Coordinates of C-alpha atoms in Angstrom, one line a residue:
M535 CA -9.7 -9.5 -22.0
R536 CA -9.5 -7.7 -25.4
R537 CA -9.9 -4.0 -25.7
R538 CA -13.2 -2.8 -26.9
E539 CA -14.0 0.6 -28.4
F540 CA -17.1 1.5 -26.5
L541 CA -19.8 4.0 -27.7
G542 CA -21.4 5.5 -24.4
K543 CA -25.0 4.7 -23.5
S544 CA -27.2 7.3 -21.7
L545 CA -29.2 6.2 -18.8
A546 CA -32.7 5.9 -19.9
A547 CA -34.8 9.0 -18.7
S548 CA -32.1 9.8 -16.4
M549 CA -33.5 7.1 -14.0
A550 CA -36.3 9.6 -13.2
L551 CA -33.9 11.6 -11.0
T552 CA -34.8 15.1 -9.9
P553 CA -33.1 17.3 -12.2
L554 CA -30.4 19.8 -11.0
T555 CA -31.4 23.5 -11.1
A556 CA -29.4 25.7 -13.4
F557 CA -27.9 29.0 -12.6
A558 CA -30.0 31.5 -14.4
G559 CA -27.8 33.3 -17.1
N560 CA -24.5 31.4 -16.4
S561 CA -22.4 30.0 -19.1
T562 CA -21.4 26.5 -18.7
S563 CA -18.9 24.1 -20.1
R564 CA -21.1 21.1 -20.3
H565 CA -20.8 21.1 -24.1
L566 CA -17.2 20.0 -23.7
V567 CA -18.4 16.6 -22.6
A568 CA -22.1 16.5 -23.9
R569 CA -21.7 13.6 -26.3
P570 CA -19.3 10.5 -26.3
Q571 CA -17.4 12.1 -29.3
D572 CA -17.0 15.2 -27.3
R573 CA -15.5 13.4 -24.3
A574 CA -13.1 11.4 -26.6
R575 CA -12.0 14.7 -28.1
Y576 CA -11.6 16.3 -24.8
M577 CA -9.6 13.5 -23.4
A578 CA -7.4 13.3 -26.3
Q579 CA -6.6 17.0 -26.2
M580 CA -5.9 17.1 -22.5
L581 CA -3.6 13.9 -22.6
D582 CA -1.7 15.5 -25.4
T583 CA -1.3 18.8 -23.4
L584 CA -0.4 17.2 -20.0
C585 CA 1.4 14.1 -21.2
T586 CA 3.0 14.9 -24.5
Q587 CA 3.8 18.7 -24.3
I588 CA 4.6 18.7 -20.6
G589 CA 5.6 15.1 -19.7
P590 CA 6.6 13.9 -16.3
R591 CA 5.1 15.9 -13.6
C592 CA 6.6 14.8 -10.2
A593 CA 6.0 16.5 -6.8
G594 CA 8.0 19.8 -6.5
S595 CA 8.9 20.1 -10.1
A596 CA 8.4 23.1 -12.4
A597 CA 6.5 20.8 -14.9
Y598 CA 3.9 19.9 -12.2
D599 CA 3.5 23.6 -11.5
R600 CA 2.9 24.3 -15.1
S601 CA 0.3 21.5 -15.3
A602 CA -1.5 22.5 -12.0
E603 CA -2.2 26.0 -13.6
L604 CA -3.5 24.3 -16.6
I605 CA -5.8 22.2 -14.6
R606 CA -7.0 25.1 -12.6
Q607 CA -7.8 27.0 -15.9
Q608 CA -9.9 23.9 -16.9
M609 CA -11.6 23.9 -13.6
A610 CA -12.4 27.7 -14.0
L611 CA -14.4 26.9 -17.1
A612 CA -16.7 24.7 -15.1
M613 CA -16.8 26.3 -11.5
P614 CA -16.8 29.8 -10.2
E615 CA -14.4 29.0 -7.4
T616 CA -11.0 27.6 -8.0
E617 CA -7.6 27.7 -6.1
L618 CA -4.1 26.2 -6.1
D619 CA -3.8 24.9 -2.6
W620 CA 0.1 25.0 -1.9
F621 CA 1.9 23.1 0.8
G622 CA 5.6 22.5 1.5
L623 CA 7.6 19.3 0.9
R624 CA 11.2 17.9 0.8
A625 CA 11.2 17.4 -3.0
W626 CA 13.8 15.0 -4.6
R627 CA 15.4 15.3 -8.1
L628 CA 17.5 12.8 -10.1
L629 CA 20.7 14.6 -11.4
E630 CA 22.2 11.7 -13.3
D631 CA 20.8 8.5 -14.8
P632 CA 21.5 5.3 -12.8
I633 CA 24.1 2.7 -13.8
F634 CA 23.9 -0.7 -12.5
Y635 CA 26.4 -3.3 -13.4
C636 CA 25.9 -6.9 -12.4
A637 CA 28.6 -9.4 -13.3
G638 CA 29.7 -7.2 -16.1
R639 CA 26.2 -6.8 -17.4
S640 CA 24.1 -3.5 -17.4
I641 CA 20.8 -3.9 -15.8
E642 CA 18.0 -1.4 -16.3
C643 CA 17.0 0.3 -13.1
Y644 CA 15.3 3.5 -11.6
P645 CA 16.1 5.0 -8.2
A646 CA 13.2 5.2 -5.9
F647 CA 11.8 8.7 -5.6
G648 CA 13.3 10.0 -2.2
S649 CA 16.0 7.7 -2.2
A650 CA 19.7 8.5 -0.8
W651 CA 22.1 8.2 -3.4
P652 CA 25.7 6.3 -3.3
E653 CA 28.9 7.7 -2.4
P654 CA 30.9 9.6 -5.2
N655 CA 32.6 6.3 -6.2
G656 CA 29.2 4.4 -6.2
A657 CA 28.0 1.4 -4.3
R658 CA 30.4 -1.7 -5.0
G659 CA 30.5 -5.1 -3.6
I660 CA 28.6 -8.2 -4.0
L661 CA 24.9 -8.9 -3.8
V662 CA 23.2 -10.8 -0.9
H663 CA 19.6 -11.5 -0.1
Q664 CA 17.8 -9.7 2.7
E665 CA 14.5 -9.8 4.4
G666 CA 11.9 -7.2 3.9
A667 CA 10.4 -5.3 0.8
N668 CA 13.9 -5.0 -1.0
P669 CA 15.1 -8.6 -1.5
F670 CA 18.6 -7.8 -2.5
A671 CA 21.4 -5.6 -0.9
I672 CA 24.8 -4.6 -2.1
V673 CA 27.3 -5.2 0.6
D674 CA 31.1 -4.6 0.9
A675 CA 32.7 -8.1 0.3
T676 CA 34.7 -8.0 3.6
S677 CA 32.7 -6.0 6.2
K678 CA 29.2 -6.8 4.7
A679 CA 28.2 -3.4 5.4
V680 CA 25.2 -2.5 3.2
S681 CA 25.7 0.4 0.5
A682 CA 22.4 -0.1 -1.5
Q683 CA 19.4 -2.2 -1.9
V684 CA 17.4 -3.4 -4.8
N685 CA 13.7 -4.0 -5.4
I686 CA 11.9 -5.9 -8.1
S687 CA 9.1 -4.5 -10.3
T688 CA 5.8 -6.3 -9.7
Y689 CA 4.5 -6.2 -13.2
G690 CA 7.3 -6.1 -15.7
R691 CA 10.4 -3.9 -16.5
A692 CA 12.1 -1.6 -14.0
V693 CA 10.0 1.1 -12.4
T694 CA 10.5 3.7 -9.9
G695 CA 9.6 3.3 -6.2
V696 CA 9.2 5.6 -3.3
I697 CA 11.1 5.9 -0.1
D698 CA 9.4 7.3 3.0
P699 CA 11.7 9.7 4.6
A700 CA 10.6 8.6 8.1
S701 CA 11.5 4.9 7.2
E702 CA 14.5 3.1 8.6
D703 CA 15.7 2.5 5.0
A704 CA 15.7 6.3 4.2
H705 CA 19.4 6.7 4.4
V706 CA 20.1 3.6 2.0
P707 CA 20.2 4.2 -1.7
T708 CA 17.5 2.0 -3.3
I709 CA 16.7 1.1 -7.0
C710 CA 14.2 -1.1 -8.6
I711 CA 14.9 -3.6 -11.6
G712 CA 12.5 -5.4 -13.8
K713 CA 11.3 -8.9 -12.8
Q714 CA 12.8 -10.2 -15.9
D715 CA 16.3 -9.5 -14.5
A716 CA 15.8 -11.1 -11.2
G717 CA 17.5 -14.2 -12.4
A718 CA 20.7 -12.4 -13.2
L719 CA 20.7 -11.1 -9.6
E720 CA 20.1 -14.6 -8.2
A721 CA 23.0 -15.9 -10.2
A722 CA 25.2 -13.0 -9.0
V723 CA 24.3 -13.8 -5.4
A724 CA 25.2 -17.5 -6.1
S725 CA 28.6 -16.7 -7.7
Q726 CA 29.3 -13.7 -5.5
A727 CA 30.1 -11.7 -8.9
P728 CA 31.0 -8.0 -8.5
V729 CA 28.2 -5.4 -8.7
R730 CA 28.3 -1.6 -9.0
L731 CA 25.6 1.1 -8.8
H732 CA 26.0 4.7 -9.4
F733 CA 23.4 7.6 -9.5
K734 CA 23.2 11.2 -8.2
A735 CA 20.3 13.1 -6.7
E736 CA 19.4 15.8 -4.5
F737 CA 16.9 17.0 -2.0
I738 CA 15.2 20.3 -2.2
D739 CA 14.2 21.3 1.4
D740 CA 12.1 24.2 0.8
A741 CA 10.2 22.9 -2.2
R742 CA 6.4 23.6 -2.8
T743 CA 3.6 21.8 -4.7
C744 CA -0.1 22.1 -4.6
N745 CA -3.6 20.6 -4.9
V746 CA -5.8 22.0 -7.5
V747 CA -9.3 22.7 -6.2
G748 CA -12.5 23.8 -7.8
T749 CA -15.8 24.3 -6.1
L750 CA -19.4 24.3 -7.5
P751 CA -21.5 26.0 -4.7
G752 CA -24.7 23.9 -3.7
Q753 CA -28.0 24.8 -2.1
T754 CA -26.4 23.8 1.2
D755 CA -22.8 23.8 2.5
E756 CA -22.9 19.9 2.8
E757 CA -20.3 18.9 0.4
I758 CA -19.2 16.2 -1.9
L759 CA -15.5 15.8 -2.5
V760 CA -14.1 14.0 -5.6
F761 CA -10.5 13.8 -6.5
A762 CA -7.8 12.0 -8.4
H763 CA -4.1 12.6 -8.1
A764 CA -2.4 15.0 -10.7
D765 CA 1.2 14.3 -10.3
T766 CA 3.3 11.3 -12.0
Q767 CA 6.5 9.8 -11.2
Y768 CA 9.7 11.4 -12.4
N769 CA 10.2 8.9 -15.3
T770 CA 6.9 8.7 -17.0
P771 CA 4.2 11.0 -18.5
G772 CA 1.7 8.9 -16.7
A773 CA -1.1 8.7 -19.1
N774 CA -2.9 5.9 -17.2
D775 CA -1.4 6.6 -13.9
N776 CA -3.1 9.0 -13.4
T777 CA -3.6 11.7 -16.1
A778 CA -6.6 10.1 -17.7
T779 CA -8.4 9.6 -14.5
L780 CA -7.7 13.1 -13.4
I781 CA -9.2 14.2 -16.8
I782 CA -12.3 12.1 -16.0
V783 CA -12.6 14.2 -12.8
L784 CA -12.4 17.4 -15.0
M785 CA -15.0 15.9 -17.3
L786 CA -17.4 15.4 -14.4
A787 CA -16.9 19.0 -13.3
H788 CA -17.7 20.1 -16.9
A789 CA -20.8 17.9 -16.8
F790 CA -22.2 19.6 -13.6
S791 CA -21.3 23.1 -14.7
G792 CA -24.0 25.6 -14.6
T793 CA -26.0 23.7 -12.1
R794 CA -26.7 24.3 -8.4
P795 CA -26.9 20.9 -6.9
K796 CA -28.4 20.1 -3.4
R797 CA -24.8 19.6 -1.9
T798 CA -21.7 21.6 -2.8
M799 CA -19.4 19.9 -5.0
T800 CA -15.5 20.0 -4.8
F801 CA -13.3 18.7 -7.5
M802 CA -9.7 18.4 -6.8
G803 CA -6.4 17.1 -8.4
T804 CA -4.2 16.1 -5.5
G805 CA -0.3 16.8 -5.6
S806 CA 2.2 14.3 -4.3
E807 CA 0.2 11.4 -4.2
E808 CA 3.2 9.5 -5.7
Y809 CA 5.3 10.8 -2.7
N810 CA 3.6 9.6 0.4
L811 CA 0.1 10.9 -0.3
L812 CA 1.1 14.2 0.9
G813 CA -1.5 16.3 -1.0
A814 CA -4.6 14.4 0.3
K815 CA -3.2 14.5 3.9
H816 CA -2.6 18.2 3.6
Y817 CA -6.0 19.1 2.3
C818 CA -7.7 17.1 5.0
E819 CA -5.7 18.6 7.7
R820 CA -6.1 22.1 6.1
R821 CA -10.0 21.6 6.2
R822 CA -9.7 20.3 9.7
Q823 CA -7.8 23.4 11.0
E824 CA -10.4 25.7 9.1
G825 CA -13.2 23.9 11.0
T826 CA -14.8 23.0 7.6
L827 CA -13.9 19.2 7.5
H828 CA -17.4 18.3 8.9
K829 CA -19.0 19.7 5.9
I830 CA -17.7 17.0 3.6
K831 CA -20.2 14.3 3.8
F832 CA -19.0 12.1 0.8
C833 CA -15.5 11.6 -0.6
A834 CA -14.6 9.6 -3.8
S835 CA -11.1 9.1 -4.9
F836 CA -10.3 7.8 -8.4
D837 CA -6.9 6.2 -9.3
S838 CA -6.0 4.4 -12.7
L839 CA -9.6 4.0 -13.9
T840 CA -8.1 2.9 -17.2
Y841 CA -6.4 -0.5 -16.5
G842 CA -9.4 -2.1 -17.6
P843 CA -13.3 -1.9 -17.7
N844 CA -13.9 -3.7 -14.3
L845 CA -14.1 -1.4 -11.5
Y846 CA -12.4 -2.2 -8.1
V847 CA -14.6 -0.6 -5.3
H848 CA -13.1 -0.2 -1.9
T849 CA -15.4 1.1 0.9
L850 CA -16.8 0.2 4.2
D851 CA -20.1 1.9 3.4
E852 CA -22.7 -0.8 2.4
Q853 CA -25.0 1.8 1.0
L854 CA -22.4 3.3 -1.3
R855 CA -21.5 -0.3 -2.4
Q856 CA -25.0 -1.0 -3.2
I857 CA -25.4 2.2 -5.3
M858 CA -22.4 1.3 -7.2
G859 CA -23.9 -2.2 -7.9
S860 CA -27.2 -0.8 -9.0
I861 CA -25.5 1.7 -11.4
H862 CA -23.7 -1.1 -13.0
E863 CA -27.0 -3.1 -13.5
D864 CA -28.8 0.0 -14.8
L865 CA -26.4 1.2 -17.2
R866 CA -25.6 -2.2 -18.6
L867 CA -22.1 -1.3 -19.7
H868 CA -19.4 -3.6 -21.0
N869 CA -17.7 -4.0 -17.4
E870 CA -17.8 -6.1 -14.4
F871 CA -18.7 -5.3 -10.8
D872 CA -18.1 -7.9 -8.1
P873 CA -19.9 -6.7 -4.9
A874 CA -18.1 -9.3 -2.9
Y875 CA -14.7 -7.8 -3.8
P876 CA -14.8 -5.0 -1.1
I877 CA -16.1 -7.2 1.7
G878 CA -13.5 -7.3 4.4
F879 CA -11.6 -4.2 3.2
E880 CA -10.5 -2.1 6.1
Y881 CA -8.8 1.3 5.8
P882 CA -6.5 0.5 8.7
G883 CA -5.1 -2.3 6.7
A884 CA -5.0 -0.5 3.3
V885 CA -1.5 -0.3 2.0
R886 CA -2.0 3.1 0.2
S887 CA -5.1 5.1 -0.2
E888 CA -5.8 9.0 -0.5
V889 CA -9.1 8.4 1.1
R890 CA -7.7 7.2 4.2
P891 CA -7.4 10.5 6.3
F892 CA -11.1 11.3 5.3
A893 CA -12.1 8.0 6.3
D894 CA -10.4 8.3 9.6
A895 CA -12.5 11.6 10.0
G896 CA -15.7 9.7 9.7
I897 CA -16.6 10.9 6.2
R898 CA -18.3 8.4 4.0
T899 CA -15.8 7.3 1.4
I900 CA -15.3 5.4 -1.6
D901 CA -12.0 4.5 -3.4
L902 CA -12.0 3.3 -7.1
N903 CA -9.4 1.6 -9.2
S904 CA -9.7 -0.8 -12.2
R905 CA -8.5 -3.9 -13.7
G906 CA -9.2 -6.1 -16.7
Y907 CA -6.6 -5.3 -19.3
D908 CA -3.7 -6.6 -17.0
E909 CA -1.5 -7.9 -19.6
E910 CA -1.6 -4.8 -21.7
Q911 CA -1.9 -2.0 -19.0
L912 CA -0.1 -3.0 -15.8
P913 CA 3.3 -3.3 -17.3
L914 CA 2.9 0.5 -18.1
W915 CA 2.9 1.5 -14.4
H916 CA 5.6 3.9 -13.6
R917 CA 7.2 3.3 -17.1
P918 CA 8.0 5.8 -19.9
E919 CA 5.7 3.8 -22.1
D920 CA 2.6 5.0 -20.3
T921 CA 1.8 7.4 -23.1
P922 CA -1.6 8.7 -24.4
D923 CA -1.9 6.2 -27.2
T924 CA -2.0 3.4 -24.6
V925 CA -5.2 4.9 -22.9
P926 CA -8.3 2.7 -23.8
L927 CA -11.2 4.9 -24.5
D928 CA -14.0 2.3 -23.4
C929 CA -12.6 2.7 -19.9
V930 CA -12.8 6.5 -20.1
E931 CA -16.4 6.4 -21.3
N932 CA -17.5 3.7 -18.9
S933 CA -15.9 5.5 -16.0
F934 CA -17.5 8.9 -16.9
L935 CA -20.9 7.4 -17.2
V936 CA -20.8 5.4 -14.0
F937 CA -19.5 8.4 -11.8
N938 CA -21.7 10.9 -13.4
E939 CA -24.6 8.8 -12.4
Y940 CA -23.0 8.1 -8.9
L941 CA -22.6 11.8 -8.1
R942 CA -26.3 12.4 -9.0
R943 CA -27.4 9.6 -6.8
I944 CA -25.5 10.5 -3.8
Q945 CA -26.9 14.0 -4.1
L946 CA -30.3 12.5 -3.2
L947 CA -29.1 10.8 -0.1

């Protein structure tokens, strides 16, 4: 599918929905996102600030802390209550770029975030096949002891991965190569050619990071929670994963600013999504301990809404699925919505989703992603090339219109 520059359409007569009541005398930031050109300008400015000026913002880094404060400042324009919700983690930092030689050839690679690192002399030996998520291992030619393992990118060139510190492989250095280099590794396995891997990293045991939270009080303490992750992998500015989508969440907050909706609305940029979903897990547990988790009636998580105009909707809630379908029909946007896609999706079987802890708590959840520009967008995933100029504005505008309407409709449930 070819990209389209999309000029936004307004929903005729606001679908006759009950208007939200404005706070008398309060200033608002709605003018920042009032028109399609305003939204495009806001998106460009925020992408430049977060992706170009700051750059990669991985969990536990100073760059992430700086971006979190800037995001909080934007939330403060729209909402009277904002906070940085801090939590601890064992952060990881790459100290030297990786070197991976296979049969005398240098192979592009990235260590997995959280990976152990090789001994000072590096991991040396031969390549063998192994079972599991990492199809290759570097082993000693004599003892066959594993000194490192190799993953292959799903979409294209080498990307970062993530190592769960609780996994069996947490102590094994792990890298990821591009799928175009898989043939070279297969040849090395067949010929038993020598391979060598070297990189340095470190763990920071007492690191901290945060969620960025803003709250718009409603007429009741029943709550709608909307979030997108604010962190990136260490090697990418993450324009599509997930900065543009986070900015859409900020745009939605601006659209509701100065109003007093029926239900309280909480907008959040989660920290450490890329590293084991720690931010969402922390916030859910924090609200549980505070005794306020039950106030959250609806939860929506957005991730990578600019991979294409076609929304992938994951929910077990049939009513929420129908609302999404009706919005698609009413807005008549240039995208597709397949109501059959989510059928059979079960959170216990989901690979990775920030809504999982909220769904497990009985909250009505919906999880959104996108596809459509697969050949153009997906190879950018966890790559340095995921820069602001690659963000398709039609996806931004579509997502803003759809979810602005979605939030209005669930206020009426």
